[in-house]
C-alpha positions as semicolon CSV with decimal commas, in nm:
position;residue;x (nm);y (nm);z (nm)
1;X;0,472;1,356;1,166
2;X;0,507;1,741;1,221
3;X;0,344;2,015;0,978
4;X;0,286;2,341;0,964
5;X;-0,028;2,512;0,848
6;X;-0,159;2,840;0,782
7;X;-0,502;3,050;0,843
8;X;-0,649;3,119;0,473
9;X;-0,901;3,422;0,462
10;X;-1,011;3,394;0,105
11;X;-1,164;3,123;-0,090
12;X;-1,289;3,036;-0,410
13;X;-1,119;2,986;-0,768
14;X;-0,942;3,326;-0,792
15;X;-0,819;3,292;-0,454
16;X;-0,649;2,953;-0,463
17;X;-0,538;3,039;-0,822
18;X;-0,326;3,298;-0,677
19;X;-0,254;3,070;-0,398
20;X;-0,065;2,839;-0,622
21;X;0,063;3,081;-0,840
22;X;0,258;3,206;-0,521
23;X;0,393;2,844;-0,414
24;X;0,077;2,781;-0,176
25;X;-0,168;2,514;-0,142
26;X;-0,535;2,542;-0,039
27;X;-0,674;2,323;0,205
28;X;-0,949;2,250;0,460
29;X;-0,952;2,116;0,852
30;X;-1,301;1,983;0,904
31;X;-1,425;1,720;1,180
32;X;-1,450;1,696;1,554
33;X;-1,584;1,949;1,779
34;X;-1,500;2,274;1,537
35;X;-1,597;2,457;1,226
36;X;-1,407;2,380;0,923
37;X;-1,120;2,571;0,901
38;X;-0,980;2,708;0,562
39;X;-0,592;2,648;0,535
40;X;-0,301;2,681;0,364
41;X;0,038;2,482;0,340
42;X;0,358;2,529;0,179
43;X;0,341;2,341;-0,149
44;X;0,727;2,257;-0,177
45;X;0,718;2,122;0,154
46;X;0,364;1,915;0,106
47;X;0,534;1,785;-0,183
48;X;0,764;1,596;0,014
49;X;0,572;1,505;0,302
50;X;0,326;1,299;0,029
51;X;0,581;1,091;-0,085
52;X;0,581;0,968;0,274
53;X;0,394;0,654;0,342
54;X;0,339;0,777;0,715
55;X;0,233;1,076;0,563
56;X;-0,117;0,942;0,464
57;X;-0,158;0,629;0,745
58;X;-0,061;0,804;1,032
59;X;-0,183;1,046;1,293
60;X;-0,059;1,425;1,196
61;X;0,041;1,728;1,401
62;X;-0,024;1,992;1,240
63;X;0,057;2,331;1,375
64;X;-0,223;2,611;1,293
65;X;-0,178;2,954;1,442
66;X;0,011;2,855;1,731
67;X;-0,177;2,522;1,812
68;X;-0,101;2,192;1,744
69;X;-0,408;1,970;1,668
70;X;-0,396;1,600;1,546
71;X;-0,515;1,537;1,205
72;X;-0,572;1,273;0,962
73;X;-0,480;1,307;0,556
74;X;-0,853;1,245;0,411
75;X;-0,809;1,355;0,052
76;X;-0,570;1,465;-0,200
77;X;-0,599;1,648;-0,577
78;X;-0,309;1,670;-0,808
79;X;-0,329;1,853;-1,136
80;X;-0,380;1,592;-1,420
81;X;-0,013;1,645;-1,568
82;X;0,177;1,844;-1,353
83;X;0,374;1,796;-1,020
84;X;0,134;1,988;-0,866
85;X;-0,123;1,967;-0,574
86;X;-0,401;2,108;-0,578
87;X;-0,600;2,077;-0,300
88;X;-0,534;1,887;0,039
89;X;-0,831;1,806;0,291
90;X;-0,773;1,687;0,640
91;X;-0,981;1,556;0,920
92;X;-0,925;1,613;1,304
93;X;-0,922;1,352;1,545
94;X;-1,092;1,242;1,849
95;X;-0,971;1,053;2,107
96;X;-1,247;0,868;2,196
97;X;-1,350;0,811;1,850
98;X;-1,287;0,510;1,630
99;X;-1,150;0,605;1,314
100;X;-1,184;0,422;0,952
101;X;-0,795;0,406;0,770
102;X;-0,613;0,228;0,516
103;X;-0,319;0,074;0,651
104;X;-0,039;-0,030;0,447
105;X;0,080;-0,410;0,419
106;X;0,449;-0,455;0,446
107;X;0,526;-0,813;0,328
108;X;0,849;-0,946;0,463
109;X;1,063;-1,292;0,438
110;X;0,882;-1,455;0,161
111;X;1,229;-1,541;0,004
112;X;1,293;-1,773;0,327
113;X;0,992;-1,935;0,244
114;X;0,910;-2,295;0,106
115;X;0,739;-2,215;-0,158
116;X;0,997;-1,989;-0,315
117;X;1,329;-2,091;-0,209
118;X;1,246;-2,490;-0,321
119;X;0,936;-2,490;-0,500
120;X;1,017;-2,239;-0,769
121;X;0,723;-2,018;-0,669
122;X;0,627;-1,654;-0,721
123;X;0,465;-1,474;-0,455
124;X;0,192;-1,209;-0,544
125;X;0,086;-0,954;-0,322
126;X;-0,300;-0,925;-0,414
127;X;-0,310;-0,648;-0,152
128;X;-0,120;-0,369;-0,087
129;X;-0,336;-0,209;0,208
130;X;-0,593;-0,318;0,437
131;X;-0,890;-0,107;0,576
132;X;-0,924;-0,133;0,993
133;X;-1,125;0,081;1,235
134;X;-0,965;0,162;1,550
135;X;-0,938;0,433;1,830
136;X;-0,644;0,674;1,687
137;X;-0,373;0,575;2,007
138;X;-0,389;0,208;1,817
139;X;-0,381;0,281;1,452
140;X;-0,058;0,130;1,321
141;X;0,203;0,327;1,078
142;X;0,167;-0,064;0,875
143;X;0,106;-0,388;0,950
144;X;0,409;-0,634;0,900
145;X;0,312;-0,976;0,725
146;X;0,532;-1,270;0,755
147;X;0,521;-1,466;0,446
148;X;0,803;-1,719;0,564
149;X;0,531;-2,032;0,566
150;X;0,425;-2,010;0,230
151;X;0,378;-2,329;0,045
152;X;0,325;-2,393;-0,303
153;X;-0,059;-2,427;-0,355
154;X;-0,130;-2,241;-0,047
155;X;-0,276;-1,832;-0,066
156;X;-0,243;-1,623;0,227
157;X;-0,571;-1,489;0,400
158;X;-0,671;-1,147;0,555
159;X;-0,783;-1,406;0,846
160;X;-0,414;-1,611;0,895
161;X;-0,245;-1,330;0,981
162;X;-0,254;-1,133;1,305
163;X;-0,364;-0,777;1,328
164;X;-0,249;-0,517;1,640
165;X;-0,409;-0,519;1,952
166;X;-0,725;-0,271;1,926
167;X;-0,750;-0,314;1,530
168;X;-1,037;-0,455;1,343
169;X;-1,015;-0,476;0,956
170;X;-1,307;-0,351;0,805
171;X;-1,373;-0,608;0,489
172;X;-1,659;-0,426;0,343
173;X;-1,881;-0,763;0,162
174;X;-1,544;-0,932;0,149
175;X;-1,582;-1,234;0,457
176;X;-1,213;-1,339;0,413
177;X;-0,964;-1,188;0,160
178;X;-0,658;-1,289;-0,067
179;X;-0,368;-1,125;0,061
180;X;-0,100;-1,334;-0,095
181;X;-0,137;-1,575;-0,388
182;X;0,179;-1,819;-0,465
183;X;0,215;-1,918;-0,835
184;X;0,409;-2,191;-0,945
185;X;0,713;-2,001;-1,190
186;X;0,782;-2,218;-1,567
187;X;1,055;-2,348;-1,448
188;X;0,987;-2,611;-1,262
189;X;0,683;-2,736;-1,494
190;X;0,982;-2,695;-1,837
191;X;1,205;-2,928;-1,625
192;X;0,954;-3,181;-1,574
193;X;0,849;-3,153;-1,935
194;X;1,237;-3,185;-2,094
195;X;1,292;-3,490;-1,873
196;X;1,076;-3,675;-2,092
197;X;1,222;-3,534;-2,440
198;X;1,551;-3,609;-2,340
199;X;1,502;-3,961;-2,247
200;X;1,363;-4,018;-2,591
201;X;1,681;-3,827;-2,737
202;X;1,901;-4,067;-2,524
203;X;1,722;-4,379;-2,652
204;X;1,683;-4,215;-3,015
205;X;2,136;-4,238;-3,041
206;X;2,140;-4,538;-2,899
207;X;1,968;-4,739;-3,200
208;X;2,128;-4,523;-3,455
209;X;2,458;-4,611;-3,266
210;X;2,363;-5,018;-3,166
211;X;2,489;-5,220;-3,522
212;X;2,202;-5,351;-3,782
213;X;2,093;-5,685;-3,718
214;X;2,158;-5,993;-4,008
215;X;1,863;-6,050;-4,165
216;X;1,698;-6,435;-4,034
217;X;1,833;-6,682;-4,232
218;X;1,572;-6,907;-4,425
């Protein structure tokens, strides 16, 4: 993704209070080679780029006084009630560098799976996003995850499923992760409970229906 950036000369509270007030956001470059840079973005336009999910796990363009220099999204403030950003902090990238990201899970086919389509399963995604170190030409936009061989019983691992070819995920104390966790739904376990009750129902009519017995004769 494409953005466009602009040189900031001032900084400090006043400065990016005015900044706002006049539709701007303040912002920082900082990394590689260079001096941090002081910036400011469009805030309409940043806006809409954040609700992006490539936005914040992918390698950005962003064009600064008639460069174009490849940048990652490191940090974002928002006002604590309003639609509003306050702040926005990138970090530049080197190609020769391995870089630490959060990568976003996207789960796909569990309904084609065992566990849900005859076991009467719910699938739970324990985890959203992954993090993985990598040089920046292999960091992924997401990571797909095939959840079609689910079984009842059975979680999915950070360790059963297979990661792009130059990515490492970065576990940080945790050896093997839940991904996926498959819950049996009430369904199946009220089914298997009403059998019971309505056997006894079934044999309950059919003595009050079957006629009295004579008493023994003496």
């Amino acid at each position: 993704m494409k953005f466009v950036a602009f040189e900031r000369a001032k900084q400090g509270t006043g400065a990016s209070r005015r900044l706002r007030n006049s539709g701007k956001t303040p912002g920082i470059v900082y990394g590689g080679e260079g001096q941090p840079q002081l910036i400011e973005l469009d805030h309409n336009a940043l806006w809409h780029a954040l609700k992006k999910e490539a936005f914040h796990s992918t390698i950005l363009e962003m064009e600064l006084a008639g460069k174009t220099t490849k940048v990652l999204l490191r940090d974002v403030h928002y006002h604590p009630y309003k639609q509003l950003v306050q702040h926005i902090d990138f970090q530049r990238v080197d190609a020769k560098t391995k870089l630490h990201m959060k990568v976003p899970l996207h789960y796909v086919k569990a309904e084609e799976s065992q566990a849900v389509k005859f076991e009467h399963c719910v699938v739970n995604h324990v985890m959203s996003e992954i993090d993985v170190s990598c040089l920046p030409a292999d960091l992924p936009e997401f990571i797909e995850v095939d959840l079609s061989g689910l079984k009842k019983g059975v979680s999915l691992h950070l360790n059963d499923i297979k990661l792009p070819k130059g990515v490492t995920a970065v576990t940080r104390g945790k050896v093997n992760p839940v991904l996926v966790s498959v819950v049996v739904t009430g369904g199946e376990e009220a089914t298997a409970e009403a059998a019971p009750a309505a056997d006894a129902k079934t044999d309950a009519k059919a003595d009050a229906k079957a006629p009295a017995k004579a008493p023994a004769k003496k």
